Amino acid sequence: MRQGLSDENDTGKERKGGVNIAVFASGRGTNFAAIIRAVKSGKIKAGLALLVCDNPRARAIARAKKAGIKVALVKREDFTAKKEFEAVIIRELKQNKIDLIVLAGFMRLLSGEFVRRYKGRIMNIHPSLLPAFKGTEGIKDAFDYGVKVTGVTVHFVDEKLDHGPIILQAAVAVNRNEALACLEEKIHRIEHKLYPQAIKLFVTGKLKIKGRKVVA
Ligand code: GAR
Protein backbone atom coordinates (compact mmCIF):
# COMPACT_ATOMS: atom_id res chain seq x y z
CA MET A 1 0.00 0.00 0.00
CA ARG A 2 1.11 3.49 -0.69
CA GLN A 3 2.14 5.91 2.01
CA GLY A 4 0.41 9.18 2.96
CA LEU A 5 0.72 12.25 0.78
CA SER A 6 3.52 14.62 1.57
CA ASP A 7 2.40 17.76 -0.24
CA GLU A 8 -0.70 19.23 -1.87
CA ASN A 9 0.34 18.78 -5.47
CA ASP A 10 0.88 15.11 -4.91
CA THR A 11 -2.83 14.33 -5.05
CA GLY A 12 -3.19 14.02 -8.79
CA LYS A 13 -0.18 11.86 -9.39
CA GLU A 14 -0.34 8.17 -10.04
CA ARG A 15 1.34 6.08 -7.37
CA LYS A 16 2.79 2.65 -7.65
CA GLY A 17 1.32 -0.17 -5.59
CA GLY A 18 -1.79 1.62 -4.25
CA VAL A 19 -5.35 2.38 -5.24
CA ASN A 20 -5.95 4.94 -7.97
CA ILE A 21 -9.29 6.73 -7.81
CA ALA A 22 -11.38 8.45 -10.49
CA VAL A 23 -14.26 10.66 -9.34
CA PHE A 24 -17.21 11.14 -11.73
CA ALA A 25 -19.15 14.38 -11.16
CA SER A 26 -21.62 16.53 -13.10
CA GLY A 27 -22.17 19.56 -10.86
CA ARG A 28 -21.06 21.44 -7.76
CA GLY A 29 -18.60 18.83 -6.64
CA THR A 30 -18.78 19.38 -2.88
CA ASN A 31 -18.38 15.64 -2.29
CA PHE A 32 -15.44 15.67 -4.68
CA ALA A 33 -13.96 18.53 -2.61
CA ALA A 34 -14.39 16.47 0.59
CA ILE A 35 -12.59 13.54 -1.06
CA ILE A 36 -9.76 15.84 -2.22
CA ARG A 37 -9.37 17.06 1.39
CA ALA A 38 -9.33 13.50 2.75
CA VAL A 39 -6.64 12.45 0.26
CA LYS A 40 -4.53 15.56 0.79
CA SER A 41 -4.64 15.22 4.54
CA GLY A 42 -3.57 11.59 4.30
CA LYS A 43 -6.86 10.22 5.76
CA ILE A 44 -7.29 8.29 2.52
CA LYS A 45 -3.99 6.87 1.34
CA ALA A 46 -4.69 6.66 -2.39
CA GLY A 47 -4.05 8.51 -5.61
CA LEU A 48 -6.77 10.84 -6.86
CA ALA A 49 -5.84 10.51 -10.49
CA LEU A 50 -8.81 11.70 -12.53
CA LEU A 51 -12.05 13.66 -12.62
CA VAL A 52 -14.50 12.45 -15.25
CA CYS A 53 -17.06 15.17 -15.95
CA ASP A 54 -19.88 15.33 -18.49
CA ASN A 55 -20.75 18.99 -17.96
CA PRO A 56 -18.43 21.83 -19.03
CA ARG A 57 -20.15 24.19 -16.56
CA ALA A 58 -19.61 21.96 -13.53
CA ARG A 59 -17.84 23.57 -10.56
CA ALA A 60 -16.11 20.24 -10.02
CA ILE A 61 -13.78 21.10 -12.95
CA ALA A 62 -12.37 24.19 -11.22
CA ARG A 63 -11.92 22.17 -8.02
CA ALA A 64 -9.92 19.52 -9.91
CA LYS A 65 -7.72 22.10 -11.61
CA LYS A 66 -6.99 23.82 -8.30
CA ALA A 67 -5.98 20.50 -6.77
CA GLY A 68 -3.83 19.50 -9.76
CA ILE A 69 -6.10 16.60 -10.73
CA LYS A 70 -6.44 15.63 -14.38
CA VAL A 71 -9.87 16.31 -15.94
CA ALA A 72 -11.51 14.22 -18.65
CA LEU A 73 -14.44 16.27 -19.96
CA VAL A 74 -16.59 13.82 -21.91
CA LYS A 75 -19.90 15.24 -23.11
CA ARG A 76 -22.70 12.78 -23.88
CA GLU A 77 -24.03 15.00 -26.69
CA ASP A 78 -20.78 14.57 -28.63
CA PHE A 79 -21.70 10.91 -29.27
CA THR A 80 -24.69 9.27 -30.91
CA ALA A 81 -24.48 6.06 -28.90
CA LYS A 82 -23.94 5.66 -25.17
CA LYS A 83 -21.44 2.91 -25.97
CA GLU A 84 -19.15 5.39 -27.78
CA PHE A 85 -19.44 7.89 -24.90
CA GLU A 86 -18.50 5.19 -22.40
CA ALA A 87 -15.68 3.88 -24.63
CA VAL A 88 -13.94 7.25 -24.30
CA ILE A 89 -14.38 7.15 -20.52
CA ILE A 90 -13.02 3.58 -20.38
CA ARG A 91 -9.97 4.65 -22.38
CA GLU A 92 -9.31 7.43 -19.83
CA LEU A 93 -9.74 5.00 -16.94
CA LYS A 94 -7.25 2.58 -18.50
CA GLN A 95 -4.72 5.30 -19.34
CA ASN A 96 -4.83 6.51 -15.75
CA LYS A 97 -4.76 2.98 -14.28
CA ILE A 98 -7.93 3.51 -12.25
CA ASP A 99 -8.86 0.92 -9.60
CA LEU A 100 -11.88 2.61 -8.03
CA ILE A 101 -14.63 4.77 -9.57
CA VAL A 102 -16.39 7.13 -7.18
CA LEU A 103 -19.65 8.64 -8.42
CA ALA A 104 -20.19 11.98 -6.71
CA GLY A 105 -23.25 13.67 -8.18
CA PHE A 106 -22.72 12.09 -11.61
CA MET A 107 -26.21 12.50 -13.00
CA ARG A 108 -26.02 9.85 -15.70
CA LEU A 109 -26.92 6.18 -15.63
CA LEU A 110 -24.00 3.97 -16.63
CA SER A 111 -24.76 1.03 -18.94
CA GLY A 112 -24.98 -2.57 -17.72
CA GLU A 113 -21.88 -3.35 -19.76
CA PHE A 114 -19.89 -0.58 -18.07
CA VAL A 115 -21.08 -1.59 -14.59
CA ARG A 116 -20.23 -5.27 -15.20
CA ARG A 117 -16.74 -4.34 -16.39
CA TYR A 118 -16.00 -2.52 -13.11
CA LYS A 119 -18.09 -4.76 -10.84
CA GLY A 120 -17.36 -4.13 -7.16
CA ARG A 121 -15.22 -1.14 -8.08
CA ILE A 122 -17.85 1.59 -8.53
CA MET A 123 -19.32 3.44 -5.55
CA ASN A 124 -22.16 5.95 -5.41
CA ILE A 125 -23.50 8.33 -2.78
CA HIS A 126 -27.21 9.00 -2.52
CA PRO A 127 -28.93 11.55 -0.26
CA SER A 128 -31.58 9.29 1.30
CA LEU A 129 -31.79 6.04 3.23
CA LEU A 130 -32.02 3.63 0.30
CA PRO A 131 -34.09 1.85 -0.87
CA ALA A 132 -36.36 4.84 -0.13
CA PHE A 133 -36.38 7.90 -2.37
CA LYS A 134 -34.20 6.86 -5.28
CA GLY A 135 -33.58 9.22 -8.19
CA THR A 136 -32.34 12.74 -8.65
CA GLU A 137 -34.40 14.46 -5.89
CA GLY A 138 -33.77 12.22 -2.90
CA ILE A 139 -33.75 14.98 -0.27
CA LYS A 140 -36.82 16.84 -1.56
CA ASP A 141 -38.81 13.66 -2.16
CA ALA A 142 -38.22 12.50 1.42
CA PHE A 143 -39.02 15.99 2.76
CA ASP A 144 -42.24 16.27 0.74
CA TYR A 145 -43.27 12.78 1.83
CA GLY A 146 -43.08 13.93 5.44
CA VAL A 147 -40.56 11.44 6.78
CA LYS A 148 -39.20 12.09 10.28
CA VAL A 149 -35.87 10.41 9.52
CA THR A 150 -33.94 10.38 6.27
CA GLY A 151 -30.21 10.17 5.61
CA VAL A 152 -27.32 9.26 3.35
CA THR A 153 -26.31 5.99 1.67
CA VAL A 154 -22.99 4.96 0.12
CA HIS A 155 -23.33 1.83 -1.98
CA PHE A 156 -21.66 -0.20 -4.68
CA VAL A 157 -23.21 0.35 -8.08
CA ASP A 158 -25.05 -2.42 -9.89
CA GLU A 159 -27.17 -2.35 -13.02
CA LYS A 160 -30.23 -0.79 -11.35
CA LEU A 161 -30.61 2.82 -10.25
CA ASP A 162 -29.51 3.55 -6.64
CA HIS A 163 -29.70 -0.16 -5.87
CA GLY A 164 -26.37 -1.98 -5.28
CA PRO A 165 -25.00 -3.42 -2.00
CA ILE A 166 -24.91 -0.85 0.80
CA ILE A 167 -21.53 0.08 2.29
CA LEU A 168 -22.49 2.75 4.85
CA GLN A 169 -25.62 4.61 5.89
CA ALA A 170 -26.22 7.48 8.28
CA ALA A 171 -29.58 8.73 9.53
CA VAL A 172 -30.59 12.38 9.74
CA ALA A 173 -33.62 13.56 11.74
CA VAL A 174 -36.08 15.91 10.06
CA ASN A 175 -37.02 18.42 12.73
CA ARG A 176 -40.45 19.98 13.18
CA ASN A 177 -40.89 23.08 10.97
CA GLU A 178 -37.45 22.56 9.43
CA ALA A 179 -37.01 24.18 5.99
CA LEU A 180 -35.91 22.06 3.03
CA ALA A 181 -32.73 24.15 2.68
CA CYS A 182 -31.76 23.36 6.26
CA LEU A 183 -32.29 19.62 5.75
CA GLU A 184 -30.22 19.77 2.54
CA GLU A 185 -27.37 21.39 4.42
CA LYS A 186 -27.47 18.73 7.15
CA ILE A 187 -27.49 15.92 4.57
CA HIS A 188 -24.54 17.39 2.66
CA ARG A 189 -22.54 17.78 5.87
CA ILE A 190 -23.06 14.07 6.60
CA GLU A 191 -22.20 13.12 3.00
CA HIS A 192 -18.86 14.88 3.24
CA LYS A 193 -17.91 12.68 6.21
CA LEU A 194 -19.48 9.41 5.10
CA TYR A 195 -18.03 9.23 1.58
CA PRO A 196 -14.38 9.56 2.63
CA GLN A 197 -15.02 6.88 5.32
CA ALA A 198 -16.41 4.46 2.73
CA ILE A 199 -13.54 5.14 0.32
CA LYS A 200 -11.04 4.56 3.11
CA LEU A 201 -12.64 1.17 3.86
CA PHE A 202 -12.26 0.20 0.19
CA VAL A 203 -8.69 1.47 -0.08
CA THR A 204 -7.62 -0.42 3.04
CA GLY A 205 -9.14 -3.63 1.67
CA LYS A 206 -11.83 -3.87 4.36
CA LEU A 207 -14.89 -4.29 2.11
CA LYS A 208 -16.15 -7.71 1.02
CA ILE A 209 -19.31 -8.06 -1.04
CA LYS A 210 -21.45 -11.11 -0.25
CA GLY A 211 -24.59 -11.04 -2.39
CA ARG A 212 -26.51 -7.93 -1.39
CA LYS A 213 -24.45 -7.46 1.76
CA VAL A 214 -21.17 -5.63 2.28
CA VAL A 215 -19.13 -6.85 5.20
CA ALA A 216 -16.75 -4.21 6.54
C1 GAR B 1 -25.14 14.81 -3.62
O1 GAR B 1 -26.08 15.22 -2.65
C2 GAR B 1 -25.35 13.36 -3.99
O2 GAR B 1 -25.81 12.59 -2.92
C3 GAR B 1 -26.39 13.48 -5.07
O3 GAR B 1 -25.98 14.57 -5.82
C4 GAR B 1 -25.39 15.53 -4.95
C5 GAR B 1 -24.11 16.02 -5.57
O4 GAR B 1 -23.61 17.11 -4.84
N1 GAR B 1 -26.48 12.27 -5.86
C6 GAR B 1 -27.63 11.72 -6.24
O5 GAR B 1 -28.72 12.21 -6.02
C7 GAR B 1 -27.48 10.40 -6.98
N2 GAR B 1 -28.73 9.77 -7.18
P1 GAR B 1 -22.12 17.61 -5.06
O6 GAR B 1 -21.94 17.82 -6.58
O7 GAR B 1 -22.04 18.91 -4.32
O8 GAR B 1 -21.18 16.58 -4.53
mmCIF file of N, CA and C in Angstrom, residues 3-92:
data_model
loop_
_atom_site.group_PDB
_atom_site.id
_atom_site.type_symbol
_atom_site.label_atom_id
_atom_site.label_comp_id
_atom_site.label_asym_id
_atom_site.label_seq_id
_atom_site.Cartn_x
_atom_site.Cartn_y
_atom_site.Cartn_z
ATOM 1 N N GLN A 3 2.043 5.122 0.788
ATOM 2 C CA GLN A 3 2.135 5.913 2.008
ATOM 3 C C GLN A 3 1.346 7.211 1.850
ATOM 4 N N GLY A 4 1.182 7.931 2.976
ATOM 5 C CA GLY A 4 0.414 9.182 2.963
ATOM 6 C C GLY A 4 1.044 10.245 2.069
ATOM 7 N N LEU A 5 0.235 11.237 1.705
ATOM 8 C CA LEU A 5 0.719 12.254 0.781
ATOM 9 C C LEU A 5 1.552 13.283 1.521
ATOM 10 N N SER A 6 2.632 13.698 0.885
ATOM 11 C CA SER A 6 3.523 14.616 1.571
ATOM 12 C C SER A 6 3.212 16.072 1.239
ATOM 13 N N ASP A 7 2.725 16.368 0.058
ATOM 14 C CA ASP A 7 2.397 17.759 -0.243
ATOM 15 C C ASP A 7 1.157 17.831 -1.124
ATOM 16 N N GLU A 8 0.600 19.038 -1.224
ATOM 17 C CA GLU A 8 -0.701 19.230 -1.872
ATOM 18 C C GLU A 8 -0.716 18.792 -3.328
ATOM 19 N N ASN A 9 0.349 19.079 -4.049
ATOM 20 C CA ASN A 9 0.341 18.780 -5.472
ATOM 21 C C ASN A 9 0.467 17.299 -5.773
ATOM 22 N N ASP A 10 0.736 16.547 -4.755
ATOM 23 C CA ASP A 10 0.880 15.107 -4.906
ATOM 24 C C ASP A 10 -0.407 14.405 -5.328
ATOM 25 N N THR A 11 -1.540 15.000 -4.961
ATOM 26 C CA THR A 11 -2.825 14.330 -5.053
ATOM 27 C C THR A 11 -3.106 13.733 -6.419
ATOM 28 N N GLY A 12 -2.814 14.475 -7.459
ATOM 29 C CA GLY A 12 -3.187 14.025 -8.793
ATOM 30 C C GLY A 12 -2.243 13.014 -9.404
ATOM 31 N N LYS A 13 -1.164 12.735 -8.760
ATOM 32 C CA LYS A 13 -0.177 11.856 -9.391
ATOM 33 C C LYS A 13 -0.476 10.390 -9.160
ATOM 34 N N GLU A 14 -0.160 9.609 -10.174
ATOM 35 C CA GLU A 14 -0.343 8.165 -10.036
ATOM 36 C C GLU A 14 0.756 7.596 -9.148
ATOM 37 N N ARG A 15 0.373 6.629 -8.301
ATOM 38 C CA ARG A 15 1.341 6.075 -7.366
ATOM 39 C C ARG A 15 1.403 4.587 -7.547
ATOM 40 N N LYS A 16 2.600 4.090 -7.476
ATOM 41 C CA LYS A 16 2.787 2.648 -7.649
ATOM 42 C C LYS A 16 2.300 1.871 -6.436
ATOM 43 N N GLY A 17 1.641 0.740 -6.685
ATOM 44 C CA GLY A 17 1.322 -0.172 -5.593
ATOM 45 C C GLY A 17 0.084 0.161 -4.797
ATOM 46 N N GLY A 18 -0.602 1.270 -5.033
ATOM 47 C CA GLY A 18 -1.786 1.621 -4.252
ATOM 48 C C GLY A 18 -3.016 1.726 -5.125
ATOM 49 N N VAL A 19 -4.081 2.248 -4.522
ATOM 50 C CA VAL A 19 -5.350 2.376 -5.242
ATOM 51 C C VAL A 19 -5.412 3.734 -5.939
ATOM 52 N N ASN A 20 -5.775 3.710 -7.199
ATOM 53 C CA ASN A 20 -5.946 4.944 -7.967
ATOM 54 C C ASN A 20 -7.428 5.211 -8.162
ATOM 55 N N ILE A 21 -7.860 6.408 -7.790
ATOM 56 C CA ILE A 21 -9.292 6.732 -7.809
ATOM 57 C C ILE A 21 -9.629 7.701 -8.937
ATOM 58 N N ALA A 22 -10.791 7.453 -9.588
ATOM 59 C CA ALA A 22 -11.384 8.455 -10.485
ATOM 60 C C ALA A 22 -12.718 8.862 -9.892
ATOM 61 N N VAL A 23 -12.951 10.160 -9.786
ATOM 62 C CA VAL A 23 -14.258 10.662 -9.344
ATOM 63 C C VAL A 23 -15.031 11.095 -10.588
ATOM 64 N N PHE A 24 -16.318 10.708 -10.645
ATOM 65 C CA PHE A 24 -17.207 11.139 -11.725
ATOM 66 C C PHE A 24 -18.180 12.165 -11.120
ATOM 67 N N ALA A 25 -18.232 13.362 -11.687
ATOM 68 C CA ALA A 25 -19.149 14.383 -11.161
ATOM 69 C C ALA A 25 -19.739 15.199 -12.302
ATOM 70 N N SER A 26 -20.954 15.720 -12.068
ATOM 71 C CA SER A 26 -21.621 16.526 -13.096
ATOM 72 C C SER A 26 -21.895 17.958 -12.642
ATOM 73 N N GLY A 27 -21.702 18.254 -11.347
ATOM 74 C CA GLY A 27 -22.169 19.557 -10.865
ATOM 75 C C GLY A 27 -21.235 20.254 -9.897
ATOM 76 N N ARG A 28 -21.798 20.614 -8.735
ATOM 77 C CA ARG A 28 -21.061 21.443 -7.759
ATOM 78 C C ARG A 28 -19.766 20.813 -7.292
ATOM 79 N N GLY A 29 -19.825 19.522 -7.036
ATOM 80 C CA GLY A 29 -18.604 18.828 -6.638
ATOM 81 C C GLY A 29 -18.204 19.034 -5.191
ATOM 82 N N THR A 30 -19.177 19.225 -4.288
ATOM 83 C CA THR A 30 -18.779 19.382 -2.876
ATOM 84 C C THR A 30 -18.307 18.052 -2.289
ATOM 85 N N ASN A 31 -18.882 16.947 -2.753
ATOM 86 C CA ASN A 31 -18.379 15.638 -2.292
ATOM 87 C C ASN A 31 -16.978 15.392 -2.836
ATOM 88 N N PHE A 32 -16.772 15.772 -4.073
ATOM 89 C CA PHE A 32 -15.436 15.671 -4.677
ATOM 90 C C PHE A 32 -14.439 16.469 -3.832
ATOM 91 N N ALA A 33 -14.840 17.685 -3.429
ATOM 92 C CA ALA A 33 -13.956 18.530 -2.607
ATOM 93 C C ALA A 33 -13.626 17.832 -1.282
ATOM 94 N N ALA A 34 -14.625 17.176 -0.688
ATOM 95 C CA ALA A 34 -14.393 16.472 0.589
ATOM 96 C C ALA A 34 -13.407 15.320 0.380
ATOM 97 N N ILE A 35 -13.507 14.665 -0.763
ATOM 98 C CA ILE A 35 -12.594 13.544 -1.065
ATOM 99 C C ILE A 35 -11.172 14.086 -1.299
ATOM 100 N N ILE A 36 -11.076 15.205 -2.007
ATOM 101 C CA ILE A 36 -9.760 15.839 -2.217
ATOM 102 C C ILE A 36 -9.113 16.134 -0.857
ATOM 103 N N ARG A 37 -9.911 16.719 0.053
ATOM 104 C CA ARG A 37 -9.374 17.064 1.385
ATOM 105 C C ARG A 37 -8.894 15.815 2.116
ATOM 106 N N ALA A 38 -9.691 14.741 2.025
ATOM 107 C CA ALA A 38 -9.333 13.504 2.746
ATOM 108 C C ALA A 38 -8.060 12.880 2.171
ATOM 109 N N VAL A 39 -7.862 13.004 0.875
ATOM 110 C CA VAL A 39 -6.643 12.451 0.262
ATOM 111 C C VAL A 39 -5.443 13.336 0.617
ATOM 112 N N LYS A 40 -5.647 14.637 0.496
ATOM 113 C CA LYS A 40 -4.533 15.561 0.788
ATOM 114 C C LYS A 40 -4.062 15.471 2.223
ATOM 115 N N SER A 41 -5.014 15.269 3.129
ATOM 116 C CA SER A 41 -4.645 15.220 4.545
ATOM 117 C C SER A 41 -4.060 13.869 4.929
ATOM 118 N N GLY A 42 -4.123 12.903 4.003
ATOM 119 C CA GLY A 42 -3.565 11.586 4.300
ATOM 120 C C GLY A 42 -4.565 10.647 4.963
ATOM 121 N N LYS A 43 -5.833 11.101 5.166
ATOM 122 C CA LYS A 43 -6.862 10.218 5.760
ATOM 123 C C LYS A 43 -7.149 9.064 4.809
ATOM 124 N N ILE A 44 -7.170 9.362 3.522
ATOM 125 C CA ILE A 44 -7.294 8.294 2.518
ATOM 126 C C ILE A 44 -5.941 8.197 1.826
ATOM 127 N N LYS A 45 -5.312 7.030 1.952
ATOM 128 C CA LYS A 45 -3.994 6.869 1.337
ATOM 129 C C LYS A 45 -4.164 6.245 -0.039
ATOM 130 N N ALA A 46 -4.447 7.112 -1.010
ATOM 131 C CA ALA A 46 -4.693 6.658 -2.390
ATOM 132 C C ALA A 46 -4.349 7.794 -3.329
ATOM 133 N N GLY A 47 -4.282 7.482 -4.603
ATOM 134 C CA GLY A 47 -4.050 8.515 -5.608
ATOM 135 C C GLY A 47 -5.378 8.977 -6.170
ATOM 136 N N LEU A 48 -5.565 10.291 -6.234
ATOM 137 C CA LEU A 48 -6.773 10.842 -6.860
ATOM 138 C C LEU A 48 -6.338 11.266 -8.252
ATOM 139 N N ALA A 49 -6.516 10.352 -9.214
ATOM 140 C CA ALA A 49 -5.837 10.507 -10.495
ATOM 141 C C ALA A 49 -6.656 11.226 -11.555
ATOM 142 N N LEU A 50 -7.999 11.231 -11.400
ATOM 143 C CA LEU A 50 -8.812 11.696 -12.529
ATOM 144 C C LEU A 50 -10.185 12.176 -12.081
ATOM 145 N N LEU A 51 -10.637 13.274 -12.704
ATOM 146 C CA LEU A 51 -12.054 13.663 -12.619
ATOM 147 C C LEU A 51 -12.663 13.413 -13.984
ATOM 148 N N VAL A 52 -13.727 12.623 -14.022
ATOM 149 C CA VAL A 52 -14.498 12.451 -15.255
ATOM 150 C C VAL A 52 -15.749 13.305 -15.109
ATOM 151 N N CYS A 53 -15.948 14.222 -16.046
ATOM 152 C CA CYS A 53 -17.056 15.168 -15.952
ATOM 153 C C CYS A 53 -17.781 15.247 -17.299
ATOM 154 N N ASP A 54 -19.104 15.284 -17.251
ATOM 155 C CA ASP A 54 -19.879 15.327 -18.493
ATOM 156 C C ASP A 54 -20.476 16.712 -18.740
ATOM 157 N N ASN A 55 -20.122 17.675 -17.883
ATOM 158 C CA ASN A 55 -20.755 18.994 -17.958
ATOM 159 C C ASN A 55 -19.695 20.098 -17.905
ATOM 160 N N PRO A 56 -19.499 20.818 -19.008
ATOM 161 C CA PRO A 56 -18.434 21.830 -19.033
ATOM 162 C C PRO A 56 -18.634 22.953 -18.025
ATOM 163 N N ARG A 57 -19.887 23.112 -17.514
ATOM 164 C CA ARG A 57 -20.152 24.194 -16.559
ATOM 165 C C ARG A 57 -20.034 23.742 -15.104
ATOM 166 N N ALA A 58 -19.655 22.500 -14.897
ATOM 167 C CA ALA A 58 -19.606 21.962 -13.527
ATOM 168 C C ALA A 58 -18.512 22.638 -12.702
ATOM 169 N N ARG A 59 -18.853 22.977 -11.454
ATOM 170 C CA ARG A 59 -17.838 23.574 -10.560
ATOM 171 C C ARG A 59 -16.753 22.577 -10.199
ATOM 172 N N ALA A 60 -17.079 21.302 -10.339
ATOM 173 C CA ALA A 60 -16.111 20.241 -10.022
ATOM 174 C C ALA A 60 -14.830 20.414 -10.858
ATOM 175 N N ILE A 61 -14.952 20.947 -12.060
ATOM 176 C CA ILE A 61 -13.780 21.100 -12.946
ATOM 177 C C ILE A 61 -12.761 22.071 -12.320
ATOM 178 N N ALA A 62 -13.270 23.203 -11.850
ATOM 179 C CA ALA A 62 -12.368 24.190 -11.216
ATOM 180 C C ALA A 62 -11.715 23.596 -9.968
ATOM 181 N N ARG A 63 -12.473 22.801 -9.226
ATOM 182 C CA ARG A 63 -11.918 22.167 -8.018
ATOM 183 C C ARG A 63 -10.772 21.224 -8.390
ATOM 184 N N ALA A 64 -10.962 20.466 -9.478
ATOM 185 C CA ALA A 64 -9.922 19.521 -9.911
ATOM 186 C C ALA A 64 -8.669 20.285 -10.322
ATOM 187 N N LYS A 65 -8.872 21.333 -11.112
ATOM 188 C CA LYS A 65 -7.724 22.102 -11.610
ATOM 189 C C LYS A 65 -6.935 22.690 -10.444
ATOM 190 N N LYS A 66 -7.648 23.216 -9.472
ATOM 191 C CA LYS A 66 -6.991 23.823 -8.299
ATOM 192 C C LYS A 66 -6.163 22.778 -7.543
ATOM 193 N N ALA A 67 -6.677 21.549 -7.528
ATOM 194 C CA ALA A 67 -5.982 20.496 -6.768
ATOM 195 C C ALA A 67 -4.947 19.762 -7.626
ATOM 196 N N GLY A 68 -4.808 20.157 -8.887
ATOM 197 C CA GLY A 68 -3.826 19.502 -9.763
ATOM 198 C C GLY A 68 -4.264 18.120 -10.215
ATOM 199 N N ILE A 69 -5.582 17.904 -10.313
ATOM 200 C CA ILE A 69 -6.101 16.597 -10.734
ATOM 201 C C ILE A 69 -6.517 16.673 -12.207
ATOM 202 N N LYS A 70 -6.136 15.679 -12.955
ATOM 203 C CA LYS A 70 -6.442 15.634 -14.382
ATOM 204 C C LYS A 70 -7.959 15.571 -14.610
ATOM 205 N N VAL A 71 -8.434 16.299 -15.628
ATOM 206 C CA VAL A 71 -9.873 16.312 -15.937
ATOM 207 C C VAL A 71 -10.112 15.679 -17.300
ATOM 208 N N ALA A 72 -11.044 14.732 -17.362
ATOM 209 C CA ALA A 72 -11.513 14.223 -18.653
ATOM 210 C C ALA A 72 -12.938 14.735 -18.824
ATOM 211 N N LEU A 73 -13.102 15.739 -19.687
ATOM 212 C CA LEU A 73 -14.440 16.269 -19.958
ATOM 213 C C LEU A 73 -15.003 15.489 -21.138
ATOM 214 N N VAL A 74 -16.008 14.671 -20.859
ATOM 215 C CA VAL A 74 -16.588 13.818 -21.910
ATOM 216 C C VAL A 74 -18.081 14.119 -21.965
ATOM 217 N N LYS A 75 -18.500 14.804 -23.024
ATOM 218 C CA LYS A 75 -19.896 15.236 -23.111
ATOM 219 C C LYS A 75 -20.727 14.201 -23.858
ATOM 220 N N ARG A 76 -21.846 13.807 -23.274
ATOM 221 C CA ARG A 76 -22.703 12.780 -23.879
ATOM 222 C C ARG A 76 -23.190 13.210 -25.263
ATOM 223 N N GLU A 77 -23.463 14.523 -25.419
ATOM 224 C CA GLU A 77 -24.028 15.003 -26.690
ATOM 225 C C GLU A 77 -23.028 14.949 -27.845
ATOM 226 N N ASP A 78 -21.789 14.701 -27.563
ATOM 227 C CA ASP A 78 -20.778 14.566 -28.628
ATOM 228 C C ASP A 78 -20.807 13.182 -29.275
ATOM 229 N N PHE A 79 -21.651 12.289 -28.750
ATOM 230 C CA PHE A 79 -21.704 10.913 -29.273
ATOM 231 C C PHE A 79 -23.143 10.525 -29.559
ATOM 232 N N THR A 80 -23.327 9.732 -30.617
ATOM 233 C CA THR A 80 -24.690 9.271 -30.907
ATOM 234 C C THR A 80 -25.062 8.167 -29.923
ATOM 235 N N ALA A 81 -24.168 7.201 -29.764
ATOM 236 C CA ALA A 81 -24.485 6.061 -28.905
ATOM 237 C C ALA A 81 -23.788 6.173 -27.546
ATOM 238 N N LYS A 82 -24.486 5.670 -26.515
ATOM 239 C CA LYS A 82 -23.939 5.657 -25.166
ATOM 240 C C LYS A 82 -22.638 4.850 -25.117
ATOM 241 N N LYS A 83 -22.607 3.786 -25.918
ATOM 242 C CA LYS A 83 -21.441 2.910 -25.969
ATOM 243 C C LYS A 83 -20.161 3.680 -26.354
ATOM 244 N N GLU A 84 -20.317 4.588 -27.328
ATOM 245 C CA GLU A 84 -19.153 5.388 -27.780
ATOM 246 C C GLU A 84 -18.721 6.363 -26.665
ATOM 247 N N PHE A 85 -19.708 6.962 -26.018
ATOM 248 C CA PHE A 85 -19.443 7.886 -24.897
ATOM 249 C C PHE A 85 -18.662 7.149 -23.798
ATOM 250 N N GLU A 86 -19.148 5.957 -23.471
ATOM 251 C CA GLU A 86 -18.500 5.188 -22.402
ATOM 252 C C GLU A 86 -17.141 4.640 -22.839
ATOM 253 N N ALA A 87 -16.978 4.384 -24.141
ATOM 254 C CA ALA A 87 -15.684 3.878 -24.631
ATOM 255 C C ALA A 87 -14.581 4.906 -24.368
ATOM 256 N N VAL A 88 -14.925 6.185 -24.540
ATOM 257 C CA VAL A 88 -13.936 7.247 -24.295
ATOM 258 C C VAL A 88 -13.594 7.297 -22.798
ATOM 259 N N ILE A 89 -14.619 7.142 -21.978
ATOM 260 C CA ILE A 89 -14.383 7.147 -20.518
ATOM 261 C C ILE A 89 -13.496 5.949 -20.142
ATOM 262 N N ILE A 90 -13.800 4.786 -20.695
ATOM 263 C CA ILE A 90 -13.019 3.576 -20.376
ATOM 264 C C ILE A 90 -11.552 3.769 -20.785
ATOM 265 N N ARG A 91 -11.348 4.396 -21.931
ATOM 266 C CA ARG A 91 -9.970 4.655 -22.377
ATOM 267 C C ARG A 91 -9.234 5.527 -21.346
ATOM 268 N N GLU A 92 -9.913 6.554 -20.847
ATOM 269 C CA GLU A 92 -9.311 7.430 -19.828
ATOM 270 C C GLU A 92 -9.000 6.648 -18.548
#
